[in-house]
Short mmCIF file of C-alpha atoms in Angstrom, two decimals:
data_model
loop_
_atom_site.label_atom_id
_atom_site.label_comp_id
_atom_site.label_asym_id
_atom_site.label_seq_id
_atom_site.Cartn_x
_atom_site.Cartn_y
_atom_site.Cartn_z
CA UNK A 788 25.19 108.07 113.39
CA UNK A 789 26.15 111.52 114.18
CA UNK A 790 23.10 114.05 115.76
CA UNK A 791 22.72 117.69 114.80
CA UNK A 792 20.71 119.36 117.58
CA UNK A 793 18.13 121.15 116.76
CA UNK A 794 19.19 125.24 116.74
CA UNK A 795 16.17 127.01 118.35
CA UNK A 796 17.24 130.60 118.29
CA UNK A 797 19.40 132.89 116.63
CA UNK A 798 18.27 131.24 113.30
CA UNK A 799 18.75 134.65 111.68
CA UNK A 800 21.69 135.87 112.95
CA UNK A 801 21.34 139.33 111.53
CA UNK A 802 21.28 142.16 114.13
CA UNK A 803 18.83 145.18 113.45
CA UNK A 804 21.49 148.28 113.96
CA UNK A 805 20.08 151.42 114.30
CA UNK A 806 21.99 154.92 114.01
CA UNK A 807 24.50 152.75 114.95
CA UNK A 808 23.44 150.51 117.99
CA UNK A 809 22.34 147.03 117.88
CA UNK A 810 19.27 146.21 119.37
CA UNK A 811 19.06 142.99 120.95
CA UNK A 812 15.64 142.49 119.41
CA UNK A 813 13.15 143.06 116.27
CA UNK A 814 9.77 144.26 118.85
CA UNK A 815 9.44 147.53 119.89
CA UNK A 816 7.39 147.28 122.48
CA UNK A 817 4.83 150.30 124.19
CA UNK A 818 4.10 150.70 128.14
CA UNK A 819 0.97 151.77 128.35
CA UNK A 820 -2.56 150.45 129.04
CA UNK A 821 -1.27 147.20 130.68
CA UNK A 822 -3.49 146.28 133.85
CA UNK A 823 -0.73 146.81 136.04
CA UNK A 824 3.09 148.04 136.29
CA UNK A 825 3.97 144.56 137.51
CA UNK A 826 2.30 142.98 133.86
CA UNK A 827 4.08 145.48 132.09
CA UNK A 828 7.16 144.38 133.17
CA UNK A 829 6.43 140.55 132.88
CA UNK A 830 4.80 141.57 129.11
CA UNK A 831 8.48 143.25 128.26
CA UNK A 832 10.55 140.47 129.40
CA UNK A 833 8.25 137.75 127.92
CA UNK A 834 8.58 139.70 124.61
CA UNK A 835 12.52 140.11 124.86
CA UNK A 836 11.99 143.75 123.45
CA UNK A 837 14.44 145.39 121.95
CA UNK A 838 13.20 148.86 123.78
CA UNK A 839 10.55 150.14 124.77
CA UNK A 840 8.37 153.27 124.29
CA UNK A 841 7.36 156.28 126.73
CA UNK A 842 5.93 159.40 127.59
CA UNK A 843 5.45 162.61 129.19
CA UNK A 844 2.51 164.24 130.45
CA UNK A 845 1.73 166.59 133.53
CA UNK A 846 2.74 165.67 137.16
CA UNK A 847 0.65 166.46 139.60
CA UNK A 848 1.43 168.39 143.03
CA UNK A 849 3.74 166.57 145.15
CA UNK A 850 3.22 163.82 142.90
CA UNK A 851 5.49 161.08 142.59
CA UNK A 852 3.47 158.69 140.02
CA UNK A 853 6.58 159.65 137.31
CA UNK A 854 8.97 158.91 139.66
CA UNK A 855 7.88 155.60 140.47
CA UNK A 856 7.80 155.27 136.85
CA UNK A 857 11.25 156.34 135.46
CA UNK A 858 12.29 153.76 138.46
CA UNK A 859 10.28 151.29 137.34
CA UNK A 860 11.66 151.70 133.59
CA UNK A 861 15.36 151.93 134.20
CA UNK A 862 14.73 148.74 136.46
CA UNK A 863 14.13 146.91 133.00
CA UNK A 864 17.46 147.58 131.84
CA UNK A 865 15.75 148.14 128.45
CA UNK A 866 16.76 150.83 125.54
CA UNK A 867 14.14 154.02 126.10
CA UNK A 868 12.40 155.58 123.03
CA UNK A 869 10.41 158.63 124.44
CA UNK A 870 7.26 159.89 122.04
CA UNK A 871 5.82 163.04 121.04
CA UNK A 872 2.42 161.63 121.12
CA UNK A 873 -0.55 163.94 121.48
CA UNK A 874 1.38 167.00 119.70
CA UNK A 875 -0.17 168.86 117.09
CA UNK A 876 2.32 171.43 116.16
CA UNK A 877 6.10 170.60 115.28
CA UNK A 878 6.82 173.50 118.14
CA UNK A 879 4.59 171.27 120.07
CA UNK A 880 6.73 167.99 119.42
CA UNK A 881 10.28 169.87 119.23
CA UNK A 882 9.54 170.98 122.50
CA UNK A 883 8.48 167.95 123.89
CA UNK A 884 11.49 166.13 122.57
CA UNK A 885 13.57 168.49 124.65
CA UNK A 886 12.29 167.61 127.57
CA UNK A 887 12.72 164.22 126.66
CA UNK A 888 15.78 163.73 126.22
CA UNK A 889 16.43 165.85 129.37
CA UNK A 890 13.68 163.45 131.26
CA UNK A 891 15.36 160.58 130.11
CA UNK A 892 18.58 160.80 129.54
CA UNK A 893 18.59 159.73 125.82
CA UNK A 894 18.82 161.84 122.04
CA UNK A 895 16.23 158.54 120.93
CA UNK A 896 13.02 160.64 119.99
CA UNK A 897 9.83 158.74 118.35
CA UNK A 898 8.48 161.94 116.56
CA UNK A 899 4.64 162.07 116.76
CA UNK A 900 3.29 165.04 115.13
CA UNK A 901 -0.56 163.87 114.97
CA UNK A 902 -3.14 165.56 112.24
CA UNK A 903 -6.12 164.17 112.38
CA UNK A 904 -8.30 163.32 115.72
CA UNK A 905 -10.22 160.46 114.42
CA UNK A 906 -7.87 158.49 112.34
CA UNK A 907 -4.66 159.74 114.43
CA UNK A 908 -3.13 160.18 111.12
CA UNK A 909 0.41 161.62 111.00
CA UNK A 910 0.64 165.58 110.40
CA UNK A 911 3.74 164.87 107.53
CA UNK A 912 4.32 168.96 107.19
CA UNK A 913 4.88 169.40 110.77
CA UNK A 914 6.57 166.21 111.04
CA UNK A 915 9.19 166.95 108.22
CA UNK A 916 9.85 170.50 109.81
CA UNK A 917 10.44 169.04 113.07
CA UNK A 918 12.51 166.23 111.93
CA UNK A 919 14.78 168.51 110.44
CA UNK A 920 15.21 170.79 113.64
CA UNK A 921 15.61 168.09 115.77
CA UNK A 922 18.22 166.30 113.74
CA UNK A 923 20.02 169.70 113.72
CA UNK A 924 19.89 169.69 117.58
CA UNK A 925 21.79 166.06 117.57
CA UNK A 926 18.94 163.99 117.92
CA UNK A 927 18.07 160.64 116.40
CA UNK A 928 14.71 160.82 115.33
CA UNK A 929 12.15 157.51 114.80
CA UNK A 930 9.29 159.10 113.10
CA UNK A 931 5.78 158.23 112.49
CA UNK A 932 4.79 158.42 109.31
CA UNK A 933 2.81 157.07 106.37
CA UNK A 934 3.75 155.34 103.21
CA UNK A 935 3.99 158.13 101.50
CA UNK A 936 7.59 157.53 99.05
CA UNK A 937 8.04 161.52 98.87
CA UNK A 938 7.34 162.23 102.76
CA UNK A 939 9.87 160.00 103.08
CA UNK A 940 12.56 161.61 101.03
CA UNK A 941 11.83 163.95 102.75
CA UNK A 942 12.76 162.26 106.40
CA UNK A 943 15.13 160.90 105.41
CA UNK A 944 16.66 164.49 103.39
CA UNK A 945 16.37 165.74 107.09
CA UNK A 946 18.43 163.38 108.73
CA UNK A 947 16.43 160.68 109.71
CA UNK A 948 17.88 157.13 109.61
CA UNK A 949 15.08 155.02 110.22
CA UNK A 950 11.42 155.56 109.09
CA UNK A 951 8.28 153.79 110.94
CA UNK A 952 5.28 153.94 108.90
CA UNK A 953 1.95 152.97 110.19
CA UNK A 954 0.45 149.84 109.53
CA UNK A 955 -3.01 151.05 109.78
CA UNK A 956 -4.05 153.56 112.40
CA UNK A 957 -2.97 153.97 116.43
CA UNK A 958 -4.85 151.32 118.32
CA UNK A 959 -6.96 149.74 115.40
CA UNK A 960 -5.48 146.30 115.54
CA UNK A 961 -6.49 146.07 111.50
CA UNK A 962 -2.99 144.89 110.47
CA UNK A 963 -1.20 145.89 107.24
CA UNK A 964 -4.14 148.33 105.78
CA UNK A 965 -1.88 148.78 102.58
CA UNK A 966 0.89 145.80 102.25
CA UNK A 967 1.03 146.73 98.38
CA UNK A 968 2.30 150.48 99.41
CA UNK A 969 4.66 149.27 102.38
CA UNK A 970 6.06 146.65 100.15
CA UNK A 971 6.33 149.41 97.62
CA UNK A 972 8.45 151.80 100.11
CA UNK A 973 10.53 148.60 101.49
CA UNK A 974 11.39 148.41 97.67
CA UNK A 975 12.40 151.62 97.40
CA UNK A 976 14.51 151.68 100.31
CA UNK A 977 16.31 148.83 100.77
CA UNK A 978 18.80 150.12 103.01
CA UNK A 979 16.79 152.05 105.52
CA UNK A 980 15.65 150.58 108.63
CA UNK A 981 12.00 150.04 108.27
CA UNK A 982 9.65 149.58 111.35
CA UNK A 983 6.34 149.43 111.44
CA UNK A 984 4.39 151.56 113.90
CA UNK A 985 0.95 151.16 114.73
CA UNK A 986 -1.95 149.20 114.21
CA UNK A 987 -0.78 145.73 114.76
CA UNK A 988 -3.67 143.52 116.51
CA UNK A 989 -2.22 140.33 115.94
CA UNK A 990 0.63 138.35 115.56
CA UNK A 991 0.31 137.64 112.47
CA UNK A 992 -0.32 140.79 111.18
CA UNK A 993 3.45 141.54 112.72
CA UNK A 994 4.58 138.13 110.61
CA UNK A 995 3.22 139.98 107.22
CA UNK A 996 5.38 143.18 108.31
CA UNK A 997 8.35 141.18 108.49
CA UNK A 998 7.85 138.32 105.78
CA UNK A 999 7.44 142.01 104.13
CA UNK A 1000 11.17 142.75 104.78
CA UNK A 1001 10.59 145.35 107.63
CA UNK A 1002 13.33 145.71 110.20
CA UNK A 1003 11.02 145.83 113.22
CA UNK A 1004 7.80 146.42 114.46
CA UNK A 1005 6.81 148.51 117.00
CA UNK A 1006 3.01 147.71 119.40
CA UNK A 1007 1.47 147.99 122.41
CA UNK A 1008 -1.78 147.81 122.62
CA UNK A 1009 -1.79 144.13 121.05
CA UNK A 1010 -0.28 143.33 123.71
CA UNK A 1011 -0.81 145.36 126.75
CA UNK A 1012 -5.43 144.43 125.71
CA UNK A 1013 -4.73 140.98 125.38
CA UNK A 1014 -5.92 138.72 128.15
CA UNK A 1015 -3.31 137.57 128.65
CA UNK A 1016 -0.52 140.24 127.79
CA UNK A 1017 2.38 138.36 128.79
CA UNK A 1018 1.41 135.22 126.89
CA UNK A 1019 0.54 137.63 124.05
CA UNK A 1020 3.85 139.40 124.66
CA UNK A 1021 6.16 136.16 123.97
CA UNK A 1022 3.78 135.10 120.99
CA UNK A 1023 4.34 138.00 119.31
CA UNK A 1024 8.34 137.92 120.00
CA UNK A 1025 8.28 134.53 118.22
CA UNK A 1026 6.12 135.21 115.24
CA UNK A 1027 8.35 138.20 114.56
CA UNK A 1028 11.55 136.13 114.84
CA UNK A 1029 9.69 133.45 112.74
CA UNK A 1030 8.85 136.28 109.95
CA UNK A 1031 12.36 137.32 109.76
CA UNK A 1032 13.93 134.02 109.09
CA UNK A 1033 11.16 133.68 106.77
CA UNK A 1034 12.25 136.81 105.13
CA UNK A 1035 15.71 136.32 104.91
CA UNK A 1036 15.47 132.96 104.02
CA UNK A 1037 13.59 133.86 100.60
CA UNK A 1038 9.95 133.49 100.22
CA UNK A 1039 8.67 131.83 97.33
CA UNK A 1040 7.13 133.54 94.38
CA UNK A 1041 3.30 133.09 94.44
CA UNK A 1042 1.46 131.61 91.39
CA UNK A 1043 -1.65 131.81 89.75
CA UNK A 1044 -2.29 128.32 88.72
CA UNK A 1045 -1.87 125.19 91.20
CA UNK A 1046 1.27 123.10 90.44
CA UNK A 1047 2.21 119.86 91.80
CA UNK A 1048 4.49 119.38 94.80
CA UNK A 1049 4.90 115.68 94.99
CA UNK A 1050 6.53 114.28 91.64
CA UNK A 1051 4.57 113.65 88.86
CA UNK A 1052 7.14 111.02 87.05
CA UNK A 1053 6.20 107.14 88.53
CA UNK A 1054 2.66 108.46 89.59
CA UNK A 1055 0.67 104.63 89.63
CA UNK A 1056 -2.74 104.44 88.11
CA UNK A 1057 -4.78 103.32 90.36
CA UNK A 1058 -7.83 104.97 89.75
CA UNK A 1059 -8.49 103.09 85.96
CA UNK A 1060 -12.40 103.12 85.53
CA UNK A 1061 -13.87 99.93 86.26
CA UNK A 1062 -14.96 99.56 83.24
CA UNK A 1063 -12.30 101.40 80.83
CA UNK A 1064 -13.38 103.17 77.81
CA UNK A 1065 -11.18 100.90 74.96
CA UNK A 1066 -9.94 103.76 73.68
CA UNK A 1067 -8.32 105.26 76.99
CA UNK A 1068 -6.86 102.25 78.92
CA UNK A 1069 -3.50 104.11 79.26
CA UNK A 1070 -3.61 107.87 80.40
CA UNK A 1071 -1.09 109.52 79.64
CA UNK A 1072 1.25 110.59 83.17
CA UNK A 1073 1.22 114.41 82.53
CA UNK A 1074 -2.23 114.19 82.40
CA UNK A 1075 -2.50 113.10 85.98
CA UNK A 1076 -2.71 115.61 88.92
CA UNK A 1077 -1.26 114.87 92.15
CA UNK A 1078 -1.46 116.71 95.95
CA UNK B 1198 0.57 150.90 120.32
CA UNK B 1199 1.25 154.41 120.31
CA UNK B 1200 -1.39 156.02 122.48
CA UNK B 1201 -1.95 159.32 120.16
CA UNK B 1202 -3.50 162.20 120.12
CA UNK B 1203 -6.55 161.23 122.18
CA UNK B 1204 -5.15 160.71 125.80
CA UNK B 1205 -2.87 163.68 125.36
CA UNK B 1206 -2.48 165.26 129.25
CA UNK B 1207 -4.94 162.74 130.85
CA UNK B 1208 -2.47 162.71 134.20
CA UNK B 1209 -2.06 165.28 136.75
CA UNK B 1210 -4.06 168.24 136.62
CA UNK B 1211 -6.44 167.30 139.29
CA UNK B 1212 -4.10 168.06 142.07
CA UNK B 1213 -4.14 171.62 140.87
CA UNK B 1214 -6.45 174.21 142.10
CA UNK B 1215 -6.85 177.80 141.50
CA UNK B 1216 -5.94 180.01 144.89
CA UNK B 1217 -7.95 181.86 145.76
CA UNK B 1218 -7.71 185.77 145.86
CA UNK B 1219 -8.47 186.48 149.37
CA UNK B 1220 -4.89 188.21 150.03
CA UNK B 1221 -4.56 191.90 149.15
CA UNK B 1222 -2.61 191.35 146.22
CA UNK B 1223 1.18 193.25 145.97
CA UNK B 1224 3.17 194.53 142.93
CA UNK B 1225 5.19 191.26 143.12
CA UNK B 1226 1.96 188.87 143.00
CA UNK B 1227 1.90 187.35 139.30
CA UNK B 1228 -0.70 184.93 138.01
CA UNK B 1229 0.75 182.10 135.88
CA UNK B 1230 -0.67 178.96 134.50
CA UNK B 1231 0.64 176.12 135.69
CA UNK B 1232 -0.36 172.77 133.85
CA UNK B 1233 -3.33 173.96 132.52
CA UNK B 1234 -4.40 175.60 135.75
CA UNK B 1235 -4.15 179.34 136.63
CA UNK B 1236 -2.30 180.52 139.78
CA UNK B 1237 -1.13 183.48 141.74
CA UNK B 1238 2.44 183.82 143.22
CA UNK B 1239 2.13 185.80 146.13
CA UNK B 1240 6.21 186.33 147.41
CA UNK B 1241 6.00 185.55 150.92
CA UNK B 1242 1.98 184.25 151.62
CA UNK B 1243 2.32 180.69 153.93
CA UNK B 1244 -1.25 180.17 153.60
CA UNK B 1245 -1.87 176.27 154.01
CA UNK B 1246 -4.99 174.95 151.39
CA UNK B 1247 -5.38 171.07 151.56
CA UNK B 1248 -7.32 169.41 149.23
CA UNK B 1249 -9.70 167.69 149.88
CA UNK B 1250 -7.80 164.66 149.70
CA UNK B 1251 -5.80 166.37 152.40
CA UNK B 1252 -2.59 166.57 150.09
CA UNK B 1253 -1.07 170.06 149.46
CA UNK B 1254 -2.21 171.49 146.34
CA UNK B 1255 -0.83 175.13 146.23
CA UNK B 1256 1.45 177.42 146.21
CA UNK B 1257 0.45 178.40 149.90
CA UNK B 1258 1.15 175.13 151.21
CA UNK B 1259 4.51 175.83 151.43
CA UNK B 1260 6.40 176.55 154.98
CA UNK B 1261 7.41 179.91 155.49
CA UNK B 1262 11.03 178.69 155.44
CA UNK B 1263 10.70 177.59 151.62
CA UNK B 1264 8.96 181.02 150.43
CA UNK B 1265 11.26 183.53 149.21
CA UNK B 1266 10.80 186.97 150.60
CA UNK B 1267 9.39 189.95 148.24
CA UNK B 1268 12.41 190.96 147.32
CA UNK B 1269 13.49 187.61 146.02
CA UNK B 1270 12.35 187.11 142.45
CA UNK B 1271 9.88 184.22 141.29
CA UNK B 1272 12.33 181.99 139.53
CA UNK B 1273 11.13 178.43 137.60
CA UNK B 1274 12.92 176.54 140.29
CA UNK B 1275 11.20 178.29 143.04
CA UNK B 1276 7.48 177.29 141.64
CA UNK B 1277 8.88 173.28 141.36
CA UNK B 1278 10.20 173.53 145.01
CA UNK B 1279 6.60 175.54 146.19
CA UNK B 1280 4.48 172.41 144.44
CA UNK B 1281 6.61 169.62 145.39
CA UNK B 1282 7.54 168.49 141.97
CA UNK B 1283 10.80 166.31 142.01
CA UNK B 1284 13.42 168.14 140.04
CA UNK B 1285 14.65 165.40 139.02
CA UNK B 1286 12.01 163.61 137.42
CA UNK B 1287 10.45 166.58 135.91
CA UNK B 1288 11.06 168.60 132.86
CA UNK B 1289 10.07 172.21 132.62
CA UNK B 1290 8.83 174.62 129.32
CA UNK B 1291 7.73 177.91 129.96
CA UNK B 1292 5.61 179.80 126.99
CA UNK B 1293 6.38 176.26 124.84
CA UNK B 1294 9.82 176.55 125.20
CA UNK B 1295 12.17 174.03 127.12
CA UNK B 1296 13.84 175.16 129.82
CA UNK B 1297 16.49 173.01 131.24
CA UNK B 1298 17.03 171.93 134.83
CA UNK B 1299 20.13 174.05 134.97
CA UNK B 1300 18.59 176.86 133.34
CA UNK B 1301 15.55 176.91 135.92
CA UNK B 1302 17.34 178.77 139.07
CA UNK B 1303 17.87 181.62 137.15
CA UNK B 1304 14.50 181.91 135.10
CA UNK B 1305 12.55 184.50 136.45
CA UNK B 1306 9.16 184.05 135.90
CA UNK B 1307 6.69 186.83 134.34
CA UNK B 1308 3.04 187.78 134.81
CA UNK B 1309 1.30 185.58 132.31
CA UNK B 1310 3.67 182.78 131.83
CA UNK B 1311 2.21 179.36 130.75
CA UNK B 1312 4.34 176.92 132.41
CA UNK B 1313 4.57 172.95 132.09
CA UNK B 1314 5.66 170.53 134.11
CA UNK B 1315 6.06 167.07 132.68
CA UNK B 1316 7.33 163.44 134.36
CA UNK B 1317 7.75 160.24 132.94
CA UNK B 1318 4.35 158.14 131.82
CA UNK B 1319 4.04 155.28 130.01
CA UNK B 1320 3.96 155.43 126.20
CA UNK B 1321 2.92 153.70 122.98
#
C-alpha cells in the first residue's frame, strides 16, 4: 500500500504580490505595545509575518531609544511598512512619509490620514489628496481606508495598488463591523490586493477576512495585548493560512433550509412505533430525515 | 493594530527644556521650536544645563569646540550635532516640510522656525 504524507504547509501555494514583490506571508504584523522588544521579536517570528509596521515620533536629546530600535528592526530581516499614524492633515502625512522613507530606507508608506479622535476614522479627503502626491513622488502607498466603493476609485485613480480598509476601528478588537460592505468591495475589485487594517481582536475574526477573499490582514494589538503574544502571534499565522485555503478552495453556498448530509437512499427503519398505526406501517424513505 | 491618532508624539519631548534667557541676547540669537519645545540659539554660548536626570538637555551643553562662532550661520545640521541627535537615525522637517539629511548642512535656520526631529518607534 503506497502512503501519501500528509502536506502541512504551503497548501495554498498562491503568493500575495504586492506592487510587484512577493511577500513571504498573508499577516501584516504591528510593533507596538508588546511588553518588551525581546516579545516583539519572538511575536514576529512566531507569526512568520510577511512585514511589519512602524513609526516615527520625536527623539529626545542625546537619545538613542530610535536607534536601538531601527537596530532592533533590521535585525528581523523583515519587509518595513512605515505609517503616517497620528496625522491629521495630508501635509501632515506627506511630510511624514518623507521622512520615512528617508528613516527607513524604503518608498513602502501605510498612509494614515486620521479624522475623527474617537472612532480613529480615516480622513478619505486628505487621504485621496495625499495618495495622489505621494504616488507622484514614486512612492507605493498602503492606505487606510474605509469601505467606501467611490473612495476607493478614487485610491486607486491616484495610483494606489493595494487598498486596506478597516475592519472596524484602530484597537477595537470588534472584528468585521460590516462583512456585507467588505464583501461588497472584494466583489468589486477582484484584482486589487485587499488587506484588512484594523480592528482584528481575534483570530477568527482574521479567518472571516480571508474566507472573505482578502489578500492579507494587517494587526497588532491582537497580538502584542494578548497574554501570551507569541502564542497569539503563531495562532493567528495559522488561522489566516487556514482562511486562505478555505478561500481558494471554494466555500460552500449557505442555505436556508437544513438538508441532509448522510444519504437518504437505504436509510433502515428502525424507529416503527411500537404499536403501528395500520394505515402507516411503511413510511415512505423521503419522508425520513437523517443527521 | 495601528496605534492612531491618540498616541501621536507620546516619545521624546521630556528631554527638552526651554533655556533660559539669562545671556544678553545678540543679533545672531534666534528662538526656534524644537519638538514642541521653544529654544534660543545663542552662536557661541558653552553654558552647561543638566537635567535633572543629569543628561544634557540643551543647546548649551555643548563643548565650546562643537559651537560655531557668530559669524558661522545656524544651519539644521548644526542644531542635530548641539542636541546629540544621531544623524543617522533621525529625520528632519523644518516649518512641515522635509528636509533631507543631505540638504541639512546647508539649511540655515531662521528666527521662528518650527523644527522636528523624528527616529524610528514602533508602529501599528
Amino acid at each position: 500500500m503506497t502512503r501519501h504524507p500528509i502536506q502541512t504547509t504551503n497548501l495554498t501555494p498562491d503568493p500575495l504580490v504586492v506592487y510587484g514583490q512577493e511577500l513571504p506571508s498573508r499577516l501584516f504584523l504591528g510593533t507596538a505595545l508588546y511588553p518588551s522588544p525581546q516579545i516583539m521579536s519572538d511575536a514576529v517570528q512566531a507569526a512568520s509575518a510577511g512585514l511589519v509596521t512602524v513609526s516615527l515620533r520625536r527623539e529626545a536629546a542625546r537619545g538613542k531609544v530610535g536607534e536601538r530600535f531601527l537596530e532592533l528592526i533590521r535585525g528581523l530581516g523583515i519587509d518595513v511598512l512605515p505609517n503616517t499614524a497620528g496625522c491629521r492633515t495630508a501635509k501632515d502625512a506627506i511630510t511624514t512619509a518623507m521622512m520615512a522613507r528617508e528613516l527607513f530606507a524604503t518608498d513602502w508608506i501605510k498612509l494614515e490620514v486620521i479624522a475623527n479622535d474617537d472612532t480613529l476614522q480615516p480622513d478619505v479627503f486628505g487621504l485621496v489628496e495625499a495618495a495622489e502626491t505621494l504616488n507622484k513622488e514614486g512612492f507605493k502607498v498602503f492606505p487606510y481606508t474605509t469601505e467606501d466603493l467611490g473612495v476607493a476609485d478614487r485610491l486607486l485613480n491616484a495610483g494606489c495598488e493595494v487598498l486596506m480598509p478597516w475592519g472596524a476601528p484602530i484597537g477595537t478588537g470588534r472584528g468585521l463591523a460590516n462583512p456585507y460592505a467588505l464583501a461588497s468591495m472584494r466583489a468589486y475589485h477582484p484584482s486589487v490586493p485587499l488587506v484588512i487594517d484594523a480592528g482584528i481582536g481575534a483570530p477568527s475574526h482574521a479567518a472571516q477576512a480571508m474566507e472573505l477573499g482578502y489578500d492579507a490582514v494587517l494587526l497588532n494589538t491582537a497580538v502584542a495585548k494578548a497574554a501570551d503574544p507569541v502564542v497569539m502571534a503563531r495562532a493567528f499565522a495559522q488561522t489566516i493560512e487556514a482562511g486562505r485555503a478555505a478561500y481558494t478552495a471554494g466555500l460552500m453556498e449557505m442555505r436556508d433550509m437544513a438538508q441532509p448530509s448522510t444519504p437518504v437512499a437505504g436509510t433502515p427503519f428502525f424507529d416503527f412505533p411500537s404499536e403501528p398505526a395500520s394505515q402507516d406501517l411503511q413510511p415512505s424513505l423521503d419522508k425520513r430525515p437523517n443527521g | 493594530m495601528p496605534d492612531g491618532a491618540r498616541d501621536a508624539n507620546p516619545f521624546g519631548a521630556e528631554a527638552l527644556t526651554t533655556t533660559s534667557t539669562s545671556r544678553e541676547t545678540d543679533t545672531a540669537t534666534i528662538t526656534v521650536t524644537l519638538n514642541g519645545r521653544e529654544i534660543r540659539l545663542e552662536p557661541g554660548v558653552p553654558e552647561a544645563i543638566p537635567s535633572e536626570a543629569g543628561a544634557p538637555t540643551t543647546v548649551r551643553d555643548v563643548p565650546n569646540s562643537q559651537v560655531p562662532s557668530s559669524s558661522e550661520p545656524q544651519t539644521l545640521e548644526y542644531l542635530l550635532d548641539a542636541f546629540g541627535f544621531s544623524p543617522a537615525s533621525s529625520a528632519t522637517a523644518v516649518n512641515g516640510t522635509f528636509v533631507a539629511r543631505n540638504d541639512r548642512a546647508g539649511y540655515i535656520l531662521a528666527d521662528g522656525d518650527t523644527i522636528e526631529v523624528l527616529t524610528a518607534r514602533q508602529g501599528g
